[in-house]
PDB file of C-alpha atoms in Angstrom:
ATOM      1  CA  MET A1353     -34.991 -64.724  -5.447  1.00  0.00           C
ATOM      2  CA  SER A1354     -36.083 -64.949  -9.308  1.00  0.00           C
ATOM      3  CA  LEU A1355     -38.199 -67.623 -11.005  1.00  0.00           C
ATOM      4  CA  GLN A1356     -35.591 -68.705 -12.358  1.00  0.00           C
ATOM      5  CA  GLN A1357     -33.551 -69.319  -9.305  1.00  0.00           C
ATOM      6  CA  GLN A1358     -36.677 -71.654  -8.754  1.00  0.00           C
ATOM      7  CA  GLU A1359     -36.088 -75.638  -8.824  1.00  0.00           C
ATOM      8  CA  GLU A1360     -37.655 -76.769 -12.156  1.00  0.00           C
ATOM      9  CA  LYS A1361     -41.502 -77.785 -11.531  1.00  0.00           C
ATOM     10  CA  SER A1362     -44.788 -78.913 -13.626  1.00  0.00           C
ATOM     11  CA  TYR A1363     -48.092 -79.705 -13.313  1.00  0.00           C
ATOM     12  CA  ASP A1364     -48.912 -83.687 -14.194  1.00  0.00           C
ATOM     13  CA  PRO A1365     -51.028 -83.222 -17.094  1.00  0.00           C
ATOM     14  CA  LEU A1366     -52.948 -86.116 -16.240  1.00  0.00           C
ATOM     15  CA  ASP A1367     -54.063 -84.851 -12.760  1.00  0.00           C
ATOM     16  CA  THR A1368     -57.628 -84.848 -12.795  1.00  0.00           C
ATOM     17  CA  THR A1369     -57.858 -83.129  -9.652  1.00  0.00           C
ATOM     18  CA  LEU A1370     -56.684 -79.648 -10.651  1.00  0.00           C
ATOM     19  CA  VAL A1371     -58.303 -77.488 -13.711  1.00  0.00           C
ATOM     20  CA  PHE A1372     -55.979 -76.713 -16.152  1.00  0.00           C
ATOM     21  CA  VAL A1373     -56.442 -73.202 -18.116  1.00  0.00           C
ATOM     22  CA  LYS A1374     -54.934 -71.883 -21.177  1.00  0.00           C
ATOM     23  CA  ARG A1375     -54.128 -68.204 -20.276  1.00  0.00           C
ATOM     24  CA  LYS A1376     -51.197 -66.044 -18.510  1.00  0.00           C
ATOM     25  CA  ASP A1377     -50.184 -66.763 -15.382  1.00  0.00           C
ATOM     26  CA  ASP A1378     -51.807 -63.894 -13.110  1.00  0.00           C
ATOM     27  CA  LEU A1379     -48.793 -63.870 -10.610  1.00  0.00           C
ATOM     28  CA  ASP A1380     -46.422 -63.247 -13.216  1.00  0.00           C
ATOM     29  CA  PRO A1381     -47.338 -60.772 -15.278  1.00  0.00           C
ATOM     30  CA  VAL A1382     -44.046 -60.795 -17.232  1.00  0.00           C
ATOM     31  CA  CYS A1383     -44.385 -64.399 -18.367  1.00  0.00           C
ATOM     32  CA  SER A1384     -44.593 -65.170 -21.667  1.00  0.00           C
ATOM     33  CA  ASP A1385     -47.709 -67.201 -23.034  1.00  0.00           C
ATOM     34  CA  ASP A1386     -45.850 -70.340 -23.637  1.00  0.00           C
ATOM     35  CA  GLU A1387     -48.300 -73.313 -24.918  1.00  0.00           C
ATOM     36  CA  GLU A1388     -45.995 -75.967 -23.368  1.00  0.00           C
ATOM     37  CA  SER A1389     -46.305 -74.671 -19.270  1.00  0.00           C
ATOM     38  CA  LEU A1390     -49.545 -75.695 -17.802  1.00  0.00           C
ATOM     39  CA  ARG A1391     -51.146 -73.169 -15.581  1.00  0.00           C
ATOM     40  CA  ALA A1392     -53.895 -74.134 -12.937  1.00  0.00           C
ATOM     41  CA  GLU A1393     -56.852 -72.162 -11.732  1.00  0.00           C
ATOM     42  CA  MET A1394     -56.602 -71.250  -7.712  1.00  0.00           C
ATOM     43  CA  SER A1395     -60.016 -71.774  -5.744  1.00  0.00           C
ATOM     44  CA  CYS A1396     -60.637 -68.155  -6.399  1.00  0.00           C
ATOM     45  CA  GLY A1397     -60.378 -68.015 -10.274  1.00  0.00           C
ATOM     46  CA  HIS A1398     -56.666 -66.997 -11.001  1.00  0.00           C
ATOM     47  CA  ALA A1399     -54.334 -69.040 -13.098  1.00  0.00           C
ATOM     48  CA  VAL A1400     -50.790 -69.728 -11.349  1.00  0.00           C
ATOM     49  CA  THR A1401     -47.704 -71.725 -12.115  1.00  0.00           C
ATOM     50  CA  PRO A1402     -45.947 -74.099  -9.399  1.00  0.00           C
ATOM     51  CA  GLU A1403     -42.768 -71.684  -9.858  1.00  0.00           C
ATOM     52  CA  SER A1404     -44.963 -68.291  -9.489  1.00  0.00           C
ATOM     53  CA  LEU A1405     -46.951 -69.461  -6.653  1.00  0.00           C
ATOM     54  CA  THR A1406     -44.000 -70.625  -4.780  1.00  0.00           C
ATOM     55  CA  LEU A1407     -42.031 -67.606  -5.263  1.00  0.00           C
ATOM     56  CA  TRP A1408     -45.124 -65.839  -3.914  1.00  0.00           C
ATOM     57  CA  CYS A1409     -46.202 -67.383  -0.841  1.00  0.00           C
ATOM     58  CA  ARG A1410     -42.376 -67.813   0.201  1.00  0.00           C
ATOM     59  CA  SER A1411     -41.899 -64.044  -0.075  1.00  0.00           C
ATOM     60  CA  GLN A1412     -45.248 -63.633   2.089  1.00  0.00           C
ATOM     61  CA  LEU A1413     -43.657 -65.900   4.527  1.00  0.00           C
ATOM     62  CA  ASP A1414     -40.474 -63.793   4.496  1.00  0.00           C
ATOM     63  CA  GLU A1415     -42.569 -60.382   5.395  1.00  0.00           C
ATOM     64  CA  GLY A1416     -44.072 -62.586   8.134  1.00  0.00           C
ATOM     65  CA  ILE A1417     -47.576 -63.025   6.609  1.00  0.00           C
ATOM     66  CA  TYR A1418     -48.430 -66.864   7.247  1.00  0.00           C
ATOM     67  CA  LYS A1419     -52.165 -65.977   5.782  1.00  0.00           C
ATOM     68  CA  PHE A1420     -51.957 -66.227   1.599  1.00  0.00           C
ATOM     69  CA  THR A1421     -54.521 -64.423   0.092  1.00  0.00           C
ATOM     70  CA  CYS A1422     -54.061 -64.093  -4.042  1.00  0.00           C
ATOM     71  CA  PRO A1423     -52.094 -60.746  -5.047  1.00  0.00           C
ATOM     72  CA  ALA A1424     -53.878 -61.021  -8.746  1.00  0.00           C
ATOM     73  CA  ILE A1425     -55.150 -57.573  -9.746  1.00  0.00           C
ATOM     74  CA  VAL A1426     -58.857 -57.642 -10.818  1.00  0.00           C
ATOM     75  CA  GLU A1427     -59.411 -53.660 -11.326  1.00  0.00           C
ATOM     76  CA  GLY A1428     -56.731 -51.134 -12.041  1.00  0.00           C
ATOM     77  CA  VAL A1429     -54.681 -51.466  -8.794  1.00  0.00           C
ATOM     78  CA  THR A1430     -57.244 -53.466  -6.635  1.00  0.00           C
ATOM     79  CA  LYS A1431     -56.151 -57.101  -5.350  1.00  0.00           C
ATOM     80  CA  CYS A1432     -58.225 -60.307  -5.768  1.00  0.00           C
ATOM     81  CA  ASN A1433     -57.257 -60.708  -1.752  1.00  0.00           C
ATOM     82  CA  LYS A1434     -58.778 -63.887  -1.803  1.00  0.00           C
ATOM     83  CA  PRO A1435     -57.394 -66.267   0.736  1.00  0.00           C
ATOM     84  CA  TRP A1436     -55.907 -69.563  -0.084  1.00  0.00           C
ATOM     85  CA  SER A1437     -55.501 -72.556   2.054  1.00  0.00           C
ATOM     86  CA  TYR A1438     -51.951 -73.980   3.120  1.00  0.00           C
ATOM     87  CA  GLN A1439     -53.407 -77.205   1.782  1.00  0.00           C
ATOM     88  CA  GLU A1440     -54.508 -75.667  -1.485  1.00  0.00           C
ATOM     89  CA  VAL A1441     -51.057 -73.610  -1.763  1.00  0.00           C
ATOM     90  CA  ARG A1442     -48.807 -77.166  -1.110  1.00  0.00           C
ATOM     91  CA  ARG A1443     -51.110 -78.790  -3.958  1.00  0.00           C
ATOM     92  CA  LEU A1444     -50.780 -76.162  -6.333  1.00  0.00           C
ATOM     93  CA  ALA A1445     -47.206 -75.436  -5.562  1.00  0.00           C
ATOM     94  CA  VAL A1446     -46.228 -78.822  -6.039  1.00  0.00           C
ATOM     95  CA  LEU A1447     -44.023 -78.150  -3.002  1.00  0.00           C
ATOM     96  CA  SER A1448     -41.013 -80.639  -2.416  1.00  0.00           C
ATOM     97  CA  VAL A1449     -40.622 -82.022   1.111  1.00  0.00           C
ATOM     98  CA  ASP A1450     -37.838 -79.578   2.298  1.00  0.00           C
ATOM     99  CA  GLU A1451     -40.149 -76.852   1.138  1.00  0.00           C
ATOM    100  CA  MET A1452     -43.447 -78.285   2.983  1.00  0.00           C
ATOM    101  CA  GLN A1453     -40.858 -78.449   6.009  1.00  0.00           C
ATOM    102  CA  TYR A1454     -40.121 -75.207   5.716  1.00  0.00           C
ATOM    103  CA  PHE A1455     -43.594 -73.849   4.999  1.00  0.00           C
ATOM    104  CA  GLU A1456     -45.306 -75.707   8.090  1.00  0.00           C
ATOM    105  CA  GLU A1457     -42.700 -74.613  10.540  1.00  0.00           C
ATOM    106  CA  THR A1458     -42.551 -71.145   9.690  1.00  0.00           C
ATOM    107  CA  ILE A1459     -46.217 -70.844   9.792  1.00  0.00           C
ATOM    108  CA  ALA A1460     -46.543 -72.363  13.292  1.00  0.00           C
ATOM    109  CA  ARG A1461     -43.954 -69.992  14.500  1.00  0.00           C
ATOM    110  CA  LEU A1462     -45.464 -66.778  12.621  1.00  0.00           C
ATOM    111  CA  ALA A1463     -49.226 -67.816  14.198  1.00  0.00           C
ATOM    112  CA  ALA A1464     -47.242 -68.160  17.765  1.00  0.00           C
ATOM    113  CA  ALA A1465     -45.565 -65.147  17.328  1.00  0.00           C
ATOM    114  CA  GLN A1466     -49.243 -63.205  16.731  1.00  0.00           C
ATOM    115  CA  TYR A1467     -50.541 -64.056  19.866  1.00  0.00           C
ATOM    116  CA  TYR A1468     -47.466 -64.744  22.045  1.00  0.00           C
ATOM    117  CA  GLU A1469     -44.154 -63.675  22.604  1.00  0.00           C
ATOM    118  CA  ILE A1470     -41.811 -66.982  22.905  1.00  0.00           C
ATOM    119  CA  GLN A1471     -38.305 -67.243  23.316  1.00  0.00           C
ATOM    120  CA  PRO A1472     -35.994 -70.601  24.443  1.00  0.00           C
ATOM    121  CA  CYS A1473     -34.183 -70.238  27.960  1.00  0.00           C
ATOM    122  CA  PRO A1474     -31.153 -69.477  27.110  1.00  0.00           C
ATOM    123  CA  GLN A1475     -29.649 -72.255  29.706  1.00  0.00           C
ATOM    124  CA  CYS A1476     -32.484 -74.803  29.230  1.00  0.00           C
ATOM    125  CA  GLU A1477     -33.602 -74.267  25.813  1.00  0.00           C
ATOM    126  CA  THR A1478     -36.980 -74.875  26.821  1.00  0.00           C
ATOM    127  CA  CYS A1479     -39.833 -72.359  25.238  1.00  0.00           C
ATOM    128  CA  VAL A1480     -40.609 -69.279  27.797  1.00  0.00           C
ATOM    129  CA  GLU A1481     -43.709 -67.190  27.011  1.00  0.00           C
ATOM    130  CA  ARG A1482     -42.998 -63.527  28.054  1.00  0.00           C
ATOM    131  CA  ASN A1483     -46.313 -62.052  29.571  1.00  0.00           C
ATOM    132  CA  ASP A1484     -45.185 -58.709  30.539  1.00  0.00           C
ATOM    133  CA  LEU A1485     -44.023 -56.959  27.255  1.00  0.00           C
ATOM    134  CA  SER A1486     -42.872 -54.037  29.161  1.00  0.00           C
ATOM    135  CA  ASN A1487     -40.215 -55.681  31.107  1.00  0.00           C
ATOM    136  CA  LEU A1488     -37.116 -57.764  29.594  1.00  0.00           C
ATOM    137  CA  CYS A1489     -36.337 -59.728  32.744  1.00  0.00           C
ATOM    138  CA  VAL A1490     -37.919 -62.943  32.193  1.00  0.00           C
ATOM    139  CA  GLN A1491     -37.991 -66.142  34.829  1.00  0.00           C
ATOM    140  CA  CYS A1492     -37.644 -69.302  33.333  1.00  0.00           C
ATOM    141  CA  THR A1493     -39.669 -71.757  35.861  1.00  0.00           C
ATOM    142  CA  ILE A1494     -38.358 -75.008  35.143  1.00  0.00           C
ATOM    143  CA  CYS A1495     -34.628 -73.578  36.063  1.00  0.00           C
ATOM    144  CA  THR A1496     -35.945 -71.894  38.954  1.00  0.00           C
ATOM    145  CA  ALA A1497     -37.270 -75.208  39.816  1.00  0.00           C
ATOM    146  CA  ASP A1498     -34.093 -77.174  38.782  1.00  0.00           C
ATOM    147  CA  GLN A1499     -31.666 -75.164  40.960  1.00  0.00           C
ATOM    148  CA  ASN A1500     -34.312 -74.330  44.135  1.00  0.00           C
ATOM    149  CA  LYS A1501     -33.329 -70.427  43.045  1.00  0.00           C
ATOM    150  CA  ALA A1502     -34.828 -67.928  40.590  1.00  0.00           C
ATOM    151  CA  TYR A1503     -33.654 -67.931  37.291  1.00  0.00           C
ATOM    152  CA  GLN A1504     -34.116 -64.970  35.252  1.00  0.00           C
ATOM    153  CA  PHE A1505     -32.864 -63.482  31.842  1.00  0.00           C
ATOM    154  CA  CYS A1506     -32.893 -60.986  29.774  1.00  0.00           C
ATOM    155  CA  TRP A1507     -35.288 -61.239  26.881  1.00  0.00           C
ATOM    156  CA  GLN A1508     -33.103 -59.336  24.542  1.00  0.00           C
ATOM    157  CA  CYS A1509     -29.071 -60.166  25.132  1.00  0.00           C
ATOM    158  CA  MET A1510     -30.630 -63.865  26.210  1.00  0.00           C
ATOM    159  CA  LYS A1511     -28.074 -64.083  29.103  1.00  0.00           C
ATOM    160  CA  GLN A1512     -28.482 -64.278  32.565  1.00  0.00           C
ATOM    161  CA  TRP A1513     -30.080 -61.223  34.226  1.00  0.00           C
ATOM    162  CA  LYS A1514     -27.586 -58.739  35.256  1.00  0.00           C
ATOM    163  CA  GLY A1515     -28.827 -55.682  37.505  1.00  0.00           C
ATOM    164  CA  ALA A1516     -31.997 -54.406  39.023  1.00  0.00           C
ATOM    165  CA  GLY A1517     -35.429 -55.189  37.727  1.00  0.00           C
ATOM    166  CA  PRO A1518     -38.142 -54.811  36.074  1.00  0.00           C
ATOM    167  CA  ARG A1519     -36.319 -53.022  32.945  1.00  0.00           C
ATOM    168  CA  SER A1520     -37.590 -52.094  29.560  1.00  0.00           C
ATOM    169  CA  ASP A1521     -34.650 -50.375  27.746  1.00  0.00           C
ATOM    170  CA  ARG A1522     -31.598 -52.853  28.974  1.00  0.00           C
ATOM    171  CA  CYS A1523     -30.199 -55.151  31.728  1.00  0.00           C
ATOM    172  CA  ASP A1524     -26.721 -54.535  33.349  1.00  0.00           C
ATOM    173  CA  ASN A1525     -24.628 -57.080  30.641  1.00  0.00           C
ATOM    174  CA  ASP A1526     -22.383 -55.603  28.563  1.00  0.00           C
ATOM    175  CA  GLY A1527     -23.733 -55.590  24.576  1.00  0.00           C
ATOM    176  CA  CYS A1528     -27.245 -55.523  25.634  1.00  0.00           C
ATOM    177  CA  ILE A1529     -29.073 -53.546  22.927  1.00  0.00           C
ATOM    178  CA  ASN A1530     -32.070 -53.352  21.293  1.00  0.00           C
ATOM    179  CA  LYS A1531     -31.183 -54.579  17.674  1.00  0.00           C
ATOM    180  CA  ASP A1532     -34.294 -53.551  16.259  1.00  0.00           C
ATOM    181  CA  LEU A1533     -34.035 -50.131  17.744  1.00  0.00           C
ATOM    182  CA  GLN A1534     -30.399 -49.987  15.860  1.00  0.00           C
ATOM    183  CA  LEU A1535     -31.957 -51.395  12.822  1.00  0.00           C
ATOM    184  CA  LEU A1536     -34.506 -48.514  13.198  1.00  0.00           C
ATOM    185  CA  GLN A1537     -32.092 -45.466  13.287  1.00  0.00           C
ATOM    186  CA  MET A1538     -29.774 -47.282  10.702  1.00  0.00           C
ATOM    187  CA  CYS A1539     -31.903 -48.657   8.109  1.00  0.00           C
ATOM    188  CA  LYS A1540     -31.470 -47.094   4.704  1.00  0.00           C
ATOM    189  CA  ASN A1541     -33.542 -44.954   3.041  1.00  0.00           C
ATOM    190  CA  ILE A1542     -35.990 -45.954   0.068  1.00  0.00           C
ATOM    191  CA  SER A1543     -37.797 -44.177  -2.386  1.00  0.00           C
ATOM    192  CA  LEU A1544     -41.866 -45.075  -2.806  1.00  0.00           C
ATOM    193  CA  PRO A1545     -42.188 -44.493  -6.659  1.00  0.00           C
ATOM    194  CA  GLN A1546     -45.714 -44.857  -6.672  1.00  0.00           C
ATOM    195  CA  VAL A1547     -46.117 -42.226  -3.758  1.00  0.00           C
ATOM    196  CA  GLU A1548     -46.207 -38.857  -5.076  1.00  0.00           C
ATOM    197  CA  GLY A1549     -43.346 -36.675  -3.075  1.00  0.00           C
ATOM    198  CA  VAL A1550     -42.438 -39.523  -0.894  1.00  0.00           C
ATOM    199  CA  THR A1551     -38.136 -39.575  -2.172  1.00  0.00           C
ATOM    200  CA  SER A1552     -36.716 -40.665   1.052  1.00  0.00           C
ATOM    201  CA  CYS A1553     -38.215 -42.835   3.763  1.00  0.00           C
ATOM    202  CA  PRO A1554     -36.405 -44.903   6.225  1.00  0.00           C
ATOM    203  CA  SER A1555     -37.304 -48.962   4.721  1.00  0.00           C
ATOM    204  CA  VAL A1556     -37.942 -50.187   8.190  1.00  0.00           C
ATOM    205  CA  ARG A1557     -40.707 -49.087  10.735  1.00  0.00           C
ATOM    206  CA  ALA A1558     -41.879 -50.362  13.951  1.00  0.00           C
ATOM    207  CA  CYS A1559     -45.619 -50.785  13.939  1.00  0.00           C
ATOM    208  CA  PRO A1560     -47.291 -47.892  15.547  1.00  0.00           C
ATOM    209  CA  THR A1561     -49.759 -50.556  17.414  1.00  0.00           C
ATOM    210  CA  CYS A1562     -47.604 -53.545  18.184  1.00  0.00           C
ATOM    211  CA  GLY A1563     -44.188 -52.445  17.997  1.00  0.00           C
ATOM    212  CA  MET A1564     -43.538 -55.023  14.878  1.00  0.00           C
ATOM    213  CA  LYS A1565     -40.961 -54.175  12.425  1.00  0.00           C
ATOM    214  CA  VAL A1566     -42.198 -53.974   9.374  1.00  0.00           C
ATOM    215  CA  GLU A1567     -40.708 -53.063   5.403  1.00  0.00           C
ATOM    216  CA  HIS A1568     -42.376 -51.558   2.947  1.00  0.00           C
ATOM    217  CA  ASN A1569     -41.801 -53.449  -0.524  1.00  0.00           C
ATOM    218  CA  GLN A1570     -42.086 -49.903  -2.641  1.00  0.00           C
ATOM    219  CA  GLN A1571     -44.825 -51.082  -4.466  1.00  0.00           C
ATOM    220  CA  TYR A1572     -48.305 -49.778  -4.339  1.00  0.00           C
ATOM    221  CA  CYS A1573     -49.853 -47.153  -1.737  1.00  0.00           C
ATOM    222  CA  LYS A1574     -48.094 -45.655   1.590  1.00  0.00           C
ATOM    223  CA  ASN A1575     -50.072 -47.709   3.863  1.00  0.00           C
ATOM    224  CA  ILE A1576     -49.220 -51.135   5.487  1.00  0.00           C
ATOM    225  CA  ASN A1577     -50.860 -54.317   6.978  1.00  0.00           C
ATOM    226  CA  CYS A1578     -48.954 -55.253  10.034  1.00  0.00           C
ATOM    227  CA  PRO A1579     -48.854 -59.045   9.625  1.00  0.00           C
ATOM    228  CA  ARG A1580     -49.019 -59.579  13.543  1.00  0.00           C
ATOM    229  CA  CYS A1581     -51.662 -57.057  14.918  1.00  0.00           C
ATOM    230  CA  HIS A1582     -53.312 -57.051  11.383  1.00  0.00           C
ATOM    231  CA  VAL A1583     -54.094 -53.247  11.874  1.00  0.00           C
ATOM    232  CA  GLU A1584     -53.285 -50.805   8.705  1.00  0.00           C
ATOM    233  CA  PHE A1585     -50.746 -47.656   9.221  1.00  0.00           C
ATOM    234  CA  CYS A1586     -49.056 -45.021   7.030  1.00  0.00           C
ATOM    235  CA  PHE A1587     -45.533 -46.208   6.487  1.00  0.00           C
ATOM    236  CA  VAL A1588     -44.665 -42.553   5.998  1.00  0.00           C
ATOM    237  CA  CYS A1589     -46.592 -40.464   8.673  1.00  0.00           C
ATOM    238  CA  LEU A1590     -46.744 -43.569  10.827  1.00  0.00           C
ATOM    239  CA  LYS A1591     -50.285 -42.347  11.548  1.00  0.00           C
ATOM    240  CA  LEU A1592     -53.208 -45.166  11.205  1.00  0.00           C
ATOM    241  CA  LYS A1593     -54.477 -45.593   7.989  1.00  0.00           C
ATOM    242  CA  ARG A1594     -58.145 -44.187   8.723  1.00  0.00           C
ATOM    243  CA  GLU A1595     -56.406 -41.125  10.547  1.00  0.00           C
ATOM    244  CA  CYS A1596     -53.766 -40.237   7.768  1.00  0.00           C
ATOM    245  CA  ASN A1597     -56.989 -40.993   5.227  1.00  0.00           C
ATOM    246  CA  GLN A1598     -58.688 -37.883   6.958  1.00  0.00           C
ATOM    247  CA  THR A1599     -56.205 -35.376   5.390  1.00  0.00           C
ATOM    248  CA  SER A1600     -54.062 -37.239   2.305  1.00  0.00           C
ATOM    249  CA  SER A1601     -54.585 -39.944  -0.413  1.00  0.00           C
ATOM    250  CA  PRO A1602     -53.194 -43.425  -0.385  1.00  0.00           C
ATOM    251  CA  TYR A1603     -50.770 -41.950  -2.964  1.00  0.00           C
ATOM    252  CA  LYS A1604     -49.774 -39.129  -2.347  1.00  0.00           C
ATOM    253  CA  ILE A1605     -47.195 -37.552   0.916  1.00  0.00           C
ATOM    254  CA  CYS A1606     -48.941 -36.655   3.919  1.00  0.00           C
ATOM    255  CA  PRO A1607     -49.272 -32.779   4.721  1.00  0.00           C
ATOM    256  CA  SER A1608     -46.843 -33.481   8.131  1.00  0.00           C
ATOM    257  CA  GLY A1609     -44.322 -35.096   5.771  1.00  0.00           C
ATOM    258  CA  VAL A1610     -42.261 -38.221   6.226  1.00  0.00           C
ATOM    259  CA  ALA A1611     -41.799 -39.012  10.356  1.00  0.00           C
ATOM    260  CA  PRO A1612     -38.514 -39.262  11.538  1.00  0.00           C
ATOM    261  CA  ARG A1613     -37.157 -42.346  12.728  1.00  0.00           C
ATOM    262  CA  GLN A1614     -38.387 -43.910  15.886  1.00  0.00           C
ATOM    263  CA  THR A1615     -36.359 -44.038  18.858  1.00  0.00           C
ATOM    264  CA  SER A1616     -38.615 -46.125  21.026  1.00  0.00           C
ATOM    265  CA  ILE A1617     -40.283 -49.091  20.301  1.00  0.00           C
ATOM    266  CA  PRO A1618     -44.477 -49.234  20.665  1.00  0.00           C
ATOM    267  CA  VAL A1619     -45.293 -51.818  23.148  1.00  0.00           C
ATOM    268  CA  TRP A1620     -48.519 -53.845  21.755  1.00  0.00           C
ATOM    269  CA  LYS A1621     -51.037 -53.197  24.481  1.00  0.00           C
ATOM    270  CA  ARG A1622     -53.099 -56.605  23.708  1.00  0.00           C
ATOM    271  CA  LYS A1623     -57.129 -56.461  24.424  1.00  0.00           C
TER     272      LYS A1623
END
């Protein structure tokens, strides 16, 4: 989504709670130095407009990242990375009521997903937590109590459980497939323009630590910070960053080359 597609926003020049600056938008390197467009200073010292701040934070939510940090470049390719609170973002992005609702609901969902596996029961729609991440057979305590017998459903196809359990791959319902695994097998290939030698790599990977689906934005180096477990890994060879860095530069292809498409999804062994 481009800046032009965003609803036009502007700051109130009489708002004394904001610090206005006369310099370019640090989140939009191709912006003009139009003096008529007010820029405000974030707590980290970088200048933004409501449009650029909304666009950046929305893109972070779309990637599963709910803790906002400043992406402005300070030295070469080094990012500022100073944290921004949601309250600061809400104010300086001039979020509308609909945007606030989307931001707050998405932040809450992503925060919960970081620590818990939660889905609504397909029968009663009560939120159910899956404690054993290697077992797709989950019991709903509400339905079990209401029916006076165990009610189990499949975490994958979201239908009443069919067949023997526990199982980690599928239940016996027709069409029960792991869509995440299917995506890993069928996603398009991409290049990493800033990583020497990486011209064809799967566009989606499963984090080798927690199994969360992660996409590379084709910018900067080959290392990715998983938004769920916060462990950095190499998108190319799938080794942890600290291991990959022992034999390779972040901007060069790994000695082992591009790891093949993943055929299984790692299970997060939370401490």
